Amino acid sequence: MVTGERVGREDAEGDLPRGLRPDLTRVLQDSLLPTALPVLPGARLAARYATAGSALSAGGDWYDAISLGDGRLALSVGDVVGSGPAAAAVMGQLRSALSAYLLAGMELAEVITRLGEFARRVPGAAGATACVAVLDPALGELSYTSAAHPPIVRARPGAKAVFLPRAAGNPLALGDGDFELRRALVEPGDLVVLYSDGAVDRSGRPPQRGAAGLLACAAEIAADQEATVDACCDRLLGALLPAGPPVDDLALLLLRVREPHAPLNRTVPGRSDQLGVLRRELRDWLAEREIDGEDALAVQIAVGEATANAVEHAYTGSESGPVTLTAELDPAGTLLLSITDAGSWRVPEEDPRGRGRGLLLMQAAMDSVRVRHSEAGTTVELRRRLGAGPGREVEPGLDELAVAIETGPDGPVVRLRGVVDSTTVDLLQPVLRRTGRGGALELTVDLAQVGYLASAGVKMFFELAAEAAAAGGRLVLCAPPGTSAGYVARLTGLDAYVEVRTR
């Protein structure tokens, strides 16, 4: 998953050296920025990167966030002198070294000192600025240090936003190499902003005016406690870039301090009509914690498969026992889930075209899947390390299935909205077979509004595709990126067997 968004500007290729295209510079920049931001119980993060007017100006700034594994969170923003691929390469070296020092467990004072020493050995690194901070939610404390970087902003609801006192220090590889360590108190609701100087520097405008605008906007955004940190980041970036691109790159990293939420613990009767109840409660629980994008899709898919298996395999006949779902985010940013029943659930055979697809789908969506059997029942334990992306909102869809049939230029088009799982497939599959004349026609199925595609639905589409191939027809699925169907098609290999259009 991609972390914070890039705000790019169209550039004239005529400004570039021969053989160097703007997209290559941006690809290099993007490859050196983090691919995920951690999600911790007491902290939510979002980041954005805005490039300056010239294609080759991209490259010198960075942002990063690292879970230290004990509930603490390390944040950094930096700025390398210069621009283009050379600055990007230096930035990548500094950010990598900084990450290594932090993950090695060094204290913050030693981290910035080591980074300064490392910068002296990297050509082009002299003069770079950096701000490094560590949040300890348990203490309500933000420790920070700086190599001549712009000061951190703290915005508290109901109060004026302020610049935290500067931590004295020269740019990296310049001066005596002494860096001051400071501490500030933070509390739930606080918005902490780290940024590069592109946030306040504008051509023809004094920096004091840009700094005042940053504080005013941060205070206004912090007052809206209902907004996600991702929405806050978009609003702040929009306010900082009202009149075109900055004169310098702009790296923006936002931290919203949160009160940790309670774990989810829900028990329902083990019946198929209760699967929607668990889906809704899990979806709401994830949304309250600002867990969205691919993380939310993966979690809902894996839990949906595990709960469906519990309902289908744990209880037989008229017997219906309980199914319990628990979810908790641990201090290191790993989501721990368990689905427990009191029956005799059996693990299906791992046949990608048969009943075992649900287990394979869970394994593909999670970092680990463990099934524990006992005389008291079965527990499925799921784990996924969370990394927030740019906050793609995924339509949850209905908890039932709506079907609309239209006539397209190449054949019938079936638009689905809602849930395609074991409770709806038995009704849907005959409809699709009749509409496609048993596979003889080209049948297009639009899955853009499907909020949940289960393994039973995947199996159905494999079967329909095989029937179409045998009858001389064709099955086409529409599953845009960021949707449940698009994600599941990629995880299961459906996109390699059936034509899956992204729009």
Short mmCIF file of C-alpha atoms in Angstrom, two decimals:
data_model
loop_
_atom_site.label_atom_id
_atom_site.label_comp_id
_atom_site.label_asym_id
_atom_site.label_seq_id
_atom_site.Cartn_x
_atom_site.Cartn_y
_atom_site.Cartn_z
CA MET A 1 0.00 0.00 0.00
CA VAL A 2 1.18 3.46 -0.80
CA THR A 3 1.59 5.94 2.01
CA GLY A 4 0.86 9.68 1.68
CA GLU A 5 -0.13 11.15 -1.65
CA ARG A 6 2.09 13.04 -4.04
CA VAL A 7 0.70 16.29 -5.37
CA GLY A 8 2.37 16.54 -8.77
CA ARG A 9 2.40 19.33 -11.32
CA GLU A 10 2.66 19.08 -15.08
CA ASP A 11 6.22 19.83 -16.19
CA ALA A 12 7.71 20.79 -19.52
CA GLU A 13 10.07 18.17 -20.86
CA GLY A 14 11.95 20.96 -22.60
CA ASP A 15 13.42 21.96 -19.23
CA LEU A 16 15.10 18.58 -18.75
CA PRO A 17 18.50 17.27 -19.75
CA ARG A 18 18.40 15.06 -22.81
CA GLY A 19 17.29 11.51 -21.99
CA LEU A 20 15.83 12.32 -18.57
CA ARG A 21 12.03 12.29 -18.29
CA PRO A 22 10.01 13.85 -15.43
CA ASP A 23 8.32 10.57 -14.60
CA LEU A 24 11.70 8.90 -13.96
CA THR A 25 12.61 11.56 -11.42
CA ARG A 26 9.29 11.08 -9.66
CA VAL A 27 9.60 7.28 -9.71
CA LEU A 28 12.99 7.61 -8.01
CA GLN A 29 11.51 9.98 -5.41
CA ASP A 30 8.53 7.73 -4.73
CA SER A 31 10.72 4.64 -4.37
CA LEU A 32 12.71 6.36 -1.62
CA LEU A 33 9.70 7.41 0.45
CA PRO A 34 8.08 4.95 2.89
CA THR A 35 5.53 2.55 1.46
CA ALA A 36 3.38 2.50 4.62
CA LEU A 37 2.68 4.51 7.74
CA PRO A 38 2.17 2.60 11.01
CA VAL A 39 -1.20 2.57 12.77
CA LEU A 40 -0.90 2.52 16.58
CA PRO A 41 -3.62 2.50 19.26
CA GLY A 42 -2.89 6.06 20.43
CA ALA A 43 -1.75 7.66 17.18
CA ARG A 44 -2.99 8.23 13.64
CA LEU A 45 -0.76 9.45 10.81
CA ALA A 46 -1.09 10.92 7.35
CA ALA A 47 1.48 12.37 4.96
CA ARG A 48 1.63 14.25 1.68
CA TYR A 49 4.42 15.27 -0.67
CA ALA A 50 4.02 18.23 -3.04
CA THR A 51 6.59 18.81 -5.77
CA ALA A 52 7.76 22.25 -6.82
CA GLY A 53 7.21 23.69 -10.29
CA SER A 54 10.11 21.98 -12.09
CA ALA A 55 10.19 18.25 -12.70
CA LEU A 56 13.82 18.03 -11.62
CA SER A 57 13.16 19.90 -8.36
CA ALA A 58 11.66 16.76 -6.85
CA GLY A 59 14.02 14.80 -4.73
CA GLY A 60 15.39 16.50 -1.63
CA ASP A 61 12.67 16.21 1.03
CA TRP A 62 11.48 13.20 3.01
CA TYR A 63 9.04 12.12 5.69
CA ASP A 64 8.99 8.88 7.65
CA ALA A 65 7.30 7.18 10.59
CA ILE A 66 8.45 3.99 12.33
CA SER A 67 6.84 1.91 15.05
CA LEU A 68 9.52 1.16 17.62
CA GLY A 69 7.69 -1.96 18.76
CA ASP A 70 6.98 -0.94 22.36
CA GLY A 71 4.14 1.49 21.74
CA ARG A 72 6.43 4.40 20.87
CA LEU A 73 6.42 6.02 17.46
CA ALA A 74 9.34 7.73 15.69
CA LEU A 75 8.66 10.56 13.23
CA SER A 76 11.02 12.43 10.92
CA VAL A 77 10.99 15.04 8.19
CA GLY A 78 14.10 16.27 6.40
CA ASP A 79 15.33 18.38 3.53
CA VAL A 80 18.47 17.86 1.45
CA VAL A 81 20.11 20.83 -0.27
CA GLY A 82 19.55 20.79 -4.03
CA SER A 83 17.08 18.97 -6.22
CA GLY A 84 16.71 16.24 -8.79
CA PRO A 85 18.02 12.66 -8.79
CA ALA A 86 21.26 13.52 -6.93
CA ALA A 87 19.31 15.05 -4.02
CA ALA A 88 16.91 12.10 -4.06
CA ALA A 89 19.81 9.67 -3.75
CA VAL A 90 21.25 11.58 -0.79
CA MET A 91 17.82 11.77 0.82
CA GLY A 92 17.41 8.01 0.48
CA GLN A 93 20.74 7.36 2.19
CA LEU A 94 19.98 9.70 5.10
CA ARG A 95 16.48 8.32 5.63
CA SER A 96 17.73 4.72 5.54
CA ALA A 97 20.51 5.45 8.03
CA LEU A 98 18.06 7.25 10.32
CA SER A 99 15.66 4.31 10.22
CA ALA A 100 18.46 1.88 11.06
CA TYR A 101 19.58 3.92 14.09
CA LEU A 102 16.02 4.19 15.40
CA LEU A 103 15.27 0.49 14.94
CA ALA A 104 18.55 -0.39 16.66
CA GLY A 105 17.10 1.07 19.85
CA MET A 106 19.39 4.09 20.13
CA GLU A 107 18.31 7.03 22.22
CA LEU A 108 17.19 10.08 20.27
CA ALA A 109 20.29 12.14 21.13
CA GLU A 110 22.55 9.40 19.80
CA VAL A 111 20.38 8.95 16.70
CA ILE A 112 20.77 12.57 15.55
CA THR A 113 24.48 12.58 16.42
CA ARG A 114 25.08 9.43 14.40
CA LEU A 115 23.06 10.88 11.51
CA GLY A 116 25.27 13.97 11.50
CA GLU A 117 28.41 11.83 11.47
CA PHE A 118 27.00 9.73 8.64
CA ALA A 119 26.16 12.87 6.63
CA ARG A 120 29.82 13.92 6.72
CA ARG A 121 30.64 10.77 4.72
CA VAL A 122 27.92 11.23 2.09
CA PRO A 123 28.76 13.59 -0.78
CA GLY A 124 26.02 16.18 -1.12
CA ALA A 125 24.58 15.65 2.37
CA ALA A 126 26.23 18.65 4.05
CA GLY A 127 23.69 21.31 4.92
CA ALA A 128 20.69 18.97 5.04
CA THR A 129 18.15 19.69 7.77
CA ALA A 130 16.15 17.16 9.75
CA CYS A 131 13.65 16.97 12.59
CA VAL A 132 13.31 13.70 14.49
CA ALA A 133 10.69 13.08 17.20
CA VAL A 134 9.56 10.14 19.31
CA LEU A 135 6.02 9.93 20.68
CA ASP A 136 5.49 7.97 23.90
CA PRO A 137 1.68 7.69 24.25
CA ALA A 138 1.96 6.06 27.68
CA LEU A 139 3.76 9.15 29.07
CA GLY A 140 1.92 11.68 26.90
CA GLU A 141 5.32 12.98 25.81
CA LEU A 142 6.94 14.00 22.54
CA SER A 143 10.75 14.00 22.57
CA TYR A 144 12.38 15.77 19.65
CA THR A 145 15.62 17.07 18.25
CA SER A 146 16.52 19.09 15.18
CA ALA A 147 19.32 19.81 12.75
CA ALA A 148 18.32 23.41 11.91
CA HIS A 149 14.88 22.26 10.71
CA PRO A 150 11.67 24.35 10.97
CA PRO A 151 9.95 23.90 14.35
CA ILE A 152 7.17 21.40 15.05
CA VAL A 153 3.59 22.66 15.27
CA ARG A 154 1.29 21.50 18.07
CA ALA A 155 -2.38 22.36 17.68
CA ARG A 156 -4.74 21.65 20.58
CA PRO A 157 -8.53 21.89 20.26
CA GLY A 158 -9.83 25.06 21.90
CA ALA A 159 -6.39 26.69 22.00
CA LYS A 160 -4.01 28.50 19.68
CA ALA A 161 -1.60 26.40 17.67
CA VAL A 162 2.02 26.96 18.66
CA PHE A 163 5.50 26.23 17.42
CA LEU A 164 7.22 23.98 19.94
CA PRO A 165 10.47 25.52 21.29
CA ARG A 166 13.31 25.00 18.84
CA ALA A 167 15.84 22.30 19.59
CA ALA A 168 19.20 23.92 18.84
CA GLY A 169 21.41 22.26 16.27
CA ASN A 170 23.32 23.03 13.09
CA PRO A 171 22.52 21.50 9.69
CA LEU A 172 23.88 18.00 9.21
CA ALA A 173 27.65 17.74 8.63
CA LEU A 174 28.14 21.42 9.50
CA GLY A 175 29.26 23.01 12.76
CA ASP A 176 30.15 21.23 16.01
CA GLY A 177 27.64 18.41 15.70
CA ASP A 178 25.93 19.16 19.01
CA PHE A 179 22.15 18.75 19.03
CA GLU A 180 19.70 19.71 21.76
CA LEU A 181 17.03 17.32 22.97
CA ARG A 182 13.65 18.74 24.03
CA ARG A 183 10.40 17.35 25.36
CA ALA A 184 6.79 18.52 25.10
CA LEU A 185 3.56 17.21 26.58
CA VAL A 186 0.86 15.98 24.24
CA GLU A 187 -2.63 14.74 24.98
CA PRO A 188 -5.46 13.02 23.08
CA GLY A 189 -6.87 15.37 20.47
CA ASP A 190 -3.59 17.15 19.78
CA LEU A 191 -2.50 17.56 16.18
CA VAL A 192 1.28 17.50 15.65
CA VAL A 193 2.64 18.77 12.32
CA LEU A 194 6.13 18.12 10.94
CA TYR A 195 6.94 19.74 7.61
CA SER A 196 9.69 20.97 5.33
CA ASP A 197 10.23 24.65 4.59
CA GLY A 198 8.15 24.48 1.41
CA ALA A 199 5.16 24.78 3.76
CA VAL A 200 6.01 28.37 4.68
CA ASP A 201 8.26 29.65 1.89
CA ARG A 202 6.50 31.40 -0.99
CA SER A 203 7.92 33.61 -3.68
CA GLY A 204 7.29 37.27 -2.88
CA ARG A 205 5.97 36.56 0.62
CA PRO A 206 7.90 36.87 3.91
CA PRO A 207 8.37 33.57 5.81
CA GLN A 208 6.66 35.10 8.87
CA ARG A 209 3.43 35.34 6.94
CA GLY A 210 3.68 31.71 5.83
CA ALA A 211 4.37 30.60 9.40
CA ALA A 212 1.37 32.52 10.72
CA GLY A 213 -0.83 30.96 8.05
CA LEU A 214 0.40 27.48 8.99
CA LEU A 215 -0.48 28.03 12.66
CA ALA A 216 -3.91 29.46 11.89
CA CYS A 217 -4.83 26.60 9.59
CA ALA A 218 -3.51 23.95 11.99
CA ALA A 219 -5.61 25.40 14.82
CA GLU A 220 -8.74 25.39 12.68
CA ILE A 221 -8.20 21.80 11.58
CA ALA A 222 -7.40 20.55 15.10
CA ALA A 223 -10.76 21.88 16.31
CA ASP A 224 -12.58 19.36 14.11
CA GLN A 225 -12.20 16.21 16.17
CA GLU A 226 -14.56 14.23 13.94
CA ALA A 227 -12.33 14.56 10.88
CA THR A 228 -9.90 11.76 10.11
CA VAL A 229 -6.22 12.62 10.15
CA ASP A 230 -6.18 11.92 6.43
CA ALA A 231 -8.86 14.56 5.83
CA CYS A 232 -6.92 16.95 8.09
CA CYS A 233 -3.81 16.42 5.97
CA ASP A 234 -5.70 17.20 2.77
CA ARG A 235 -7.19 20.36 4.27
CA LEU A 236 -3.83 21.58 5.52
CA LEU A 237 -2.12 20.90 2.22
CA GLY A 238 -4.89 22.69 0.35
CA ALA A 239 -4.49 25.73 2.59
CA LEU A 240 -0.72 25.76 2.13
CA LEU A 241 -0.95 25.54 -1.67
CA PRO A 242 -3.72 27.98 -2.59
CA ALA A 243 -1.95 29.60 -5.51
CA GLY A 244 -0.02 26.91 -7.32
CA PRO A 245 3.04 24.83 -6.54
CA PRO A 246 5.57 25.78 -3.84
CA VAL A 247 8.95 27.23 -4.71
CA ASP A 248 10.45 24.19 -2.99
CA ASP A 249 9.25 20.63 -2.39
CA LEU A 250 6.88 20.25 0.55
CA ALA A 251 6.88 17.20 2.84
CA LEU A 252 4.02 17.13 5.31
CA LEU A 253 3.56 14.62 8.17
CA LEU A 254 0.57 14.85 10.51
CA LEU A 255 0.10 13.03 13.81
CA ARG A 256 -3.23 13.01 15.63
CA VAL A 257 -2.90 11.78 19.23
CA ARG A 258 -5.84 9.55 20.07
CA GLU A 259 -7.27 7.89 23.16
CA PRO A 260 -6.92 4.14 22.53
CA HIS A 261 -10.27 2.55 21.70
CA ALA A 262 -11.66 -0.54 23.41
CA PRO A 263 -11.24 -3.92 21.69
CA LEU A 264 -14.14 -5.41 19.76
CA ASN A 265 -15.84 -8.41 21.36
CA ARG A 266 -19.07 -9.59 19.72
CA THR A 267 -20.93 -12.91 19.92
CA VAL A 268 -23.78 -13.83 17.59
CA PRO A 269 -25.70 -17.04 16.86
CA GLY A 270 -23.89 -19.19 14.30
CA ARG A 271 -26.37 -18.59 11.47
CA SER A 272 -25.83 -17.20 8.01
CA ASP A 273 -28.22 -14.32 8.67
CA GLN A 274 -25.85 -13.08 11.40
CA LEU A 275 -22.82 -12.71 9.10
CA GLY A 276 -23.99 -9.26 8.02
CA VAL A 277 -24.24 -8.20 11.69
CA LEU A 278 -20.59 -9.08 12.28
CA ARG A 279 -19.55 -7.38 9.03
CA ARG A 280 -21.25 -4.13 10.03
CA GLU A 281 -19.82 -4.13 13.55
CA LEU A 282 -16.30 -4.86 12.31
CA ARG A 283 -16.61 -2.20 9.61
CA ASP A 284 -17.73 0.40 12.17
CA TRP A 285 -14.97 -0.60 14.59
CA LEU A 286 -12.33 -0.22 11.89
CA ALA A 287 -13.74 3.14 10.77
CA GLU A 288 -13.67 4.51 14.34
CA ARG A 289 -9.95 3.72 14.44
CA GLU A 290 -9.33 5.25 11.01
CA ILE A 291 -8.25 1.88 9.62
CA ASP A 292 -9.16 2.07 5.95
CA GLY A 293 -7.86 1.42 2.46
CA GLU A 294 -6.27 -1.95 1.78
CA ASP A 295 -5.94 -2.73 5.50
CA ALA A 296 -9.71 -2.52 5.98
CA LEU A 297 -10.38 -4.56 2.85
CA ALA A 298 -7.98 -7.30 3.89
CA VAL A 299 -9.36 -7.51 7.42
CA GLN A 300 -13.00 -7.63 6.33
CA ILE A 301 -12.27 -10.27 3.70
CA ALA A 302 -10.33 -12.54 6.07
CA VAL A 303 -12.84 -12.20 8.92
CA GLY A 304 -15.71 -12.73 6.50
CA GLU A 305 -14.20 -16.01 5.35
CA ALA A 306 -13.46 -17.18 8.90
CA THR A 307 -16.96 -16.38 10.20
CA ALA A 308 -18.59 -17.96 7.13
CA ASN A 309 -16.54 -21.12 7.72
CA ALA A 310 -17.59 -21.16 11.37
CA VAL A 311 -21.26 -20.93 10.42
CA GLU A 312 -21.00 -23.49 7.62
CA HIS A 313 -18.66 -26.04 9.15
CA ALA A 314 -18.98 -25.80 12.93
CA TYR A 315 -22.66 -26.57 13.26
CA THR A 316 -24.78 -29.09 11.38
CA GLY A 317 -28.49 -29.62 10.94
CA SER A 318 -30.66 -27.50 13.20
CA GLU A 319 -27.82 -26.99 15.68
CA SER A 320 -26.69 -23.38 16.02
CA GLY A 321 -24.11 -22.39 18.61
CA PRO A 322 -22.28 -19.12 19.18
CA VAL A 323 -19.67 -17.44 16.98
CA THR A 324 -17.47 -14.84 18.69
CA LEU A 325 -15.35 -12.20 16.98
CA THR A 326 -12.66 -10.26 18.86
CA ALA A 327 -10.36 -7.57 17.46
CA GLU A 328 -7.59 -5.61 19.15
CA LEU A 329 -4.74 -3.35 17.99
CA ASP A 330 -1.57 -4.07 19.95
CA PRO A 331 1.02 -1.40 20.91
CA ALA A 332 3.28 -2.31 17.99
CA GLY A 333 0.55 -1.68 15.41
CA THR A 334 -0.51 -5.28 14.71
CA LEU A 335 -4.20 -6.08 14.47
CA LEU A 336 -5.06 -9.27 16.35
CA LEU A 337 -8.34 -10.99 15.48
CA SER A 338 -9.95 -14.22 16.56
CA ILE A 339 -13.09 -16.04 15.46
CA THR A 340 -14.26 -18.71 17.88
CA ASP A 341 -17.06 -21.28 17.68
CA ALA A 342 -18.23 -24.09 19.95
CA GLY A 343 -18.64 -26.71 17.24
CA SER A 344 -16.41 -29.09 15.28
CA TRP A 345 -15.22 -26.93 12.38
CA ARG A 346 -13.22 -28.80 9.77
CA VAL A 347 -10.47 -27.30 7.64
CA PRO A 348 -11.49 -27.55 3.97
CA GLU A 349 -9.15 -29.07 1.45
CA GLU A 350 -6.73 -26.57 -0.07
CA ASP A 351 -8.09 -26.85 -3.58
CA PRO A 352 -7.98 -23.48 -5.39
CA ARG A 353 -11.00 -24.45 -7.48
CA GLY A 354 -12.95 -25.97 -4.62
CA ARG A 355 -13.96 -25.42 -1.05
CA GLY A 356 -10.51 -24.47 0.26
CA ARG A 357 -10.39 -21.06 -1.38
CA GLY A 358 -11.60 -19.35 1.80
CA LEU A 359 -8.58 -20.51 3.80
CA LEU A 360 -6.22 -19.53 0.99
CA LEU A 361 -7.87 -16.11 0.83
CA MET A 362 -7.37 -15.63 4.58
CA GLN A 363 -3.72 -16.58 4.24
CA ALA A 364 -3.23 -14.15 1.36
CA ALA A 365 -4.89 -11.24 3.19
CA MET A 366 -3.23 -11.73 6.60
CA ASP A 367 0.35 -11.90 7.83
CA SER A 368 -0.50 -15.10 9.71
CA VAL A 369 -3.45 -17.46 10.06
CA ARG A 370 -3.62 -20.09 12.80
CA VAL A 371 -6.45 -22.58 13.34
CA ARG A 372 -6.73 -24.11 16.82
CA HIS A 373 -9.00 -27.10 17.41
CA SER A 374 -10.14 -28.37 20.81
CA GLU A 375 -13.04 -30.28 22.33
CA ALA A 376 -14.64 -26.94 23.17
CA GLY A 377 -14.59 -25.74 19.55
CA THR A 378 -12.32 -24.02 17.04
CA THR A 379 -10.53 -20.66 17.08
CA VAL A 380 -9.11 -18.97 14.00
CA GLU A 381 -6.40 -16.44 14.90
CA LEU A 382 -5.54 -13.75 12.37
CA ARG A 383 -2.73 -11.18 12.50
CA ARG A 384 -1.94 -8.25 10.21
CA ARG A 385 0.60 -5.46 10.68
CA LEU A 386 -1.20 -2.28 9.72
CA GLY A 387 0.18 0.41 7.46
CA ALA A 388 -2.02 3.35 6.56
CA GLY A 389 -2.18 4.53 2.99
CA PRO A 390 -3.60 7.78 1.71
CA GLY A 391 -6.94 6.87 3.18
CA ARG A 392 -8.85 5.53 0.21
CA GLU A 393 -12.47 5.37 1.20
CA VAL A 394 -14.05 2.10 0.10
CA GLU A 395 -17.81 2.03 -0.23
CA PRO A 396 -19.03 -0.58 2.26
CA GLY A 397 -21.99 -1.50 0.06
CA LEU A 398 -25.25 -3.00 1.19
CA ASP A 399 -25.54 -6.07 3.37
CA GLU A 400 -27.87 -7.57 0.77
CA LEU A 401 -27.40 -7.92 -2.97
CA ALA A 402 -29.00 -5.73 -5.63
CA VAL A 403 -28.87 -6.79 -9.30
CA ALA A 404 -29.48 -4.60 -12.35
CA ILE A 405 -29.36 -6.01 -15.91
CA GLU A 406 -28.65 -3.73 -18.87
CA THR A 407 -27.84 -4.12 -22.56
CA GLY A 408 -24.29 -3.12 -23.48
CA PRO A 409 -22.59 -2.72 -26.88
CA ASP A 410 -21.02 -6.19 -26.69
CA GLY A 411 -23.70 -8.04 -24.76
CA PRO A 412 -25.58 -8.01 -21.46
CA VAL A 413 -24.18 -6.07 -18.49
CA VAL A 414 -25.05 -7.08 -14.93
CA ARG A 415 -24.39 -4.46 -12.25
CA LEU A 416 -24.11 -5.76 -8.70
CA ARG A 417 -24.26 -3.83 -5.46
CA GLY A 418 -23.87 -5.25 -1.97
CA VAL A 419 -22.49 -8.58 -0.82
CA VAL A 420 -21.53 -11.58 -2.94
CA ASP A 421 -21.06 -14.40 -0.44
CA SER A 422 -22.38 -17.86 0.36
CA THR A 423 -25.82 -16.46 1.22
CA THR A 424 -26.31 -14.71 -2.14
CA VAL A 425 -24.36 -16.85 -4.63
CA ASP A 426 -27.05 -19.55 -4.87
CA LEU A 427 -29.54 -16.90 -6.02
CA LEU A 428 -27.10 -14.94 -8.18
CA GLN A 429 -25.44 -17.75 -10.15
CA PRO A 430 -28.63 -18.88 -11.98
CA VAL A 431 -29.35 -15.25 -12.91
CA LEU A 432 -25.90 -14.82 -14.42
CA ARG A 433 -26.16 -18.13 -16.27
CA ARG A 434 -29.51 -17.20 -17.81
CA THR A 435 -28.34 -13.69 -18.72
CA GLY A 436 -25.22 -15.03 -20.45
CA ARG A 437 -27.18 -17.85 -22.14
CA GLY A 438 -25.15 -20.51 -20.42
CA GLY A 439 -21.86 -18.92 -21.45
CA ALA A 440 -22.72 -18.39 -25.12
CA LEU A 441 -22.75 -14.58 -24.91
CA GLU A 442 -20.19 -12.04 -23.76
CA LEU A 443 -21.34 -11.26 -20.23
CA THR A 444 -19.99 -8.25 -18.35
CA VAL A 445 -20.41 -8.18 -14.56
CA ASP A 446 -19.78 -4.81 -12.89
CA LEU A 447 -18.42 -5.35 -9.37
CA ALA A 448 -17.51 -1.73 -8.60
CA GLN A 449 -20.30 -1.42 -6.01
CA VAL A 450 -19.73 -4.83 -4.39
CA GLY A 451 -18.71 -4.11 -0.81
CA TYR A 452 -17.69 -7.69 -0.04
CA LEU A 453 -16.67 -10.49 -2.41
CA ALA A 454 -16.30 -13.81 -0.60
CA SER A 455 -14.58 -17.00 -1.74
CA ALA A 456 -17.97 -18.44 -2.68
CA GLY A 457 -18.31 -15.60 -5.20
CA VAL A 458 -14.79 -16.18 -6.52
CA LYS A 459 -15.58 -19.85 -7.05
CA MET A 460 -18.75 -18.87 -8.92
CA PHE A 461 -16.84 -16.61 -11.31
CA PHE A 462 -14.25 -19.31 -12.00
CA GLU A 463 -17.08 -21.68 -12.89
CA LEU A 464 -18.87 -19.12 -15.08
CA ALA A 465 -15.62 -18.34 -16.91
CA ALA A 466 -15.04 -22.05 -17.60
CA GLU A 467 -18.60 -22.42 -18.90
CA ALA A 468 -18.14 -19.40 -21.17
CA ALA A 469 -14.88 -20.76 -22.55
CA ALA A 470 -16.54 -24.09 -23.34
CA ALA A 471 -19.60 -22.46 -24.96
CA GLY A 472 -17.66 -19.96 -27.05
CA GLY A 473 -18.67 -16.89 -25.03
CA ARG A 474 -16.75 -14.68 -22.64
CA LEU A 475 -16.94 -13.43 -19.04
CA VAL A 476 -15.66 -9.93 -18.26
CA LEU A 477 -15.50 -8.50 -14.74
CA CYS A 478 -15.24 -4.80 -13.91
CA ALA A 479 -13.37 -4.32 -10.61
CA PRO A 480 -11.67 -0.92 -10.15
CA PRO A 481 -8.60 -0.55 -7.91
CA GLY A 482 -9.44 0.09 -4.26
CA THR A 483 -12.59 -2.03 -4.34
CA SER A 484 -13.17 -5.27 -2.50
CA ALA A 485 -13.60 -7.14 -5.79
CA GLY A 486 -10.40 -5.75 -7.27
CA TYR A 487 -8.42 -6.68 -4.18
CA VAL A 488 -9.86 -10.20 -3.98
CA ALA A 489 -9.35 -10.82 -7.71
CA ARG A 490 -5.68 -10.03 -7.29
CA LEU A 491 -5.26 -12.15 -4.14
CA THR A 492 -6.96 -15.23 -5.59
CA GLY A 493 -5.53 -15.13 -9.11
CA LEU A 494 -8.98 -14.57 -10.58
CA ASP A 495 -7.54 -11.70 -12.64
CA ALA A 496 -5.21 -14.18 -14.39
CA TYR A 497 -8.08 -16.47 -15.36
CA VAL A 498 -10.83 -13.97 -16.18
CA GLU A 499 -10.53 -10.61 -17.92
CA VAL A 500 -10.81 -8.04 -15.13
CA ARG A 501 -11.20 -4.45 -16.29
CA THR A 502 -10.30 -1.66 -13.91
CA ARG A 503 -12.89 0.77 -15.29
#
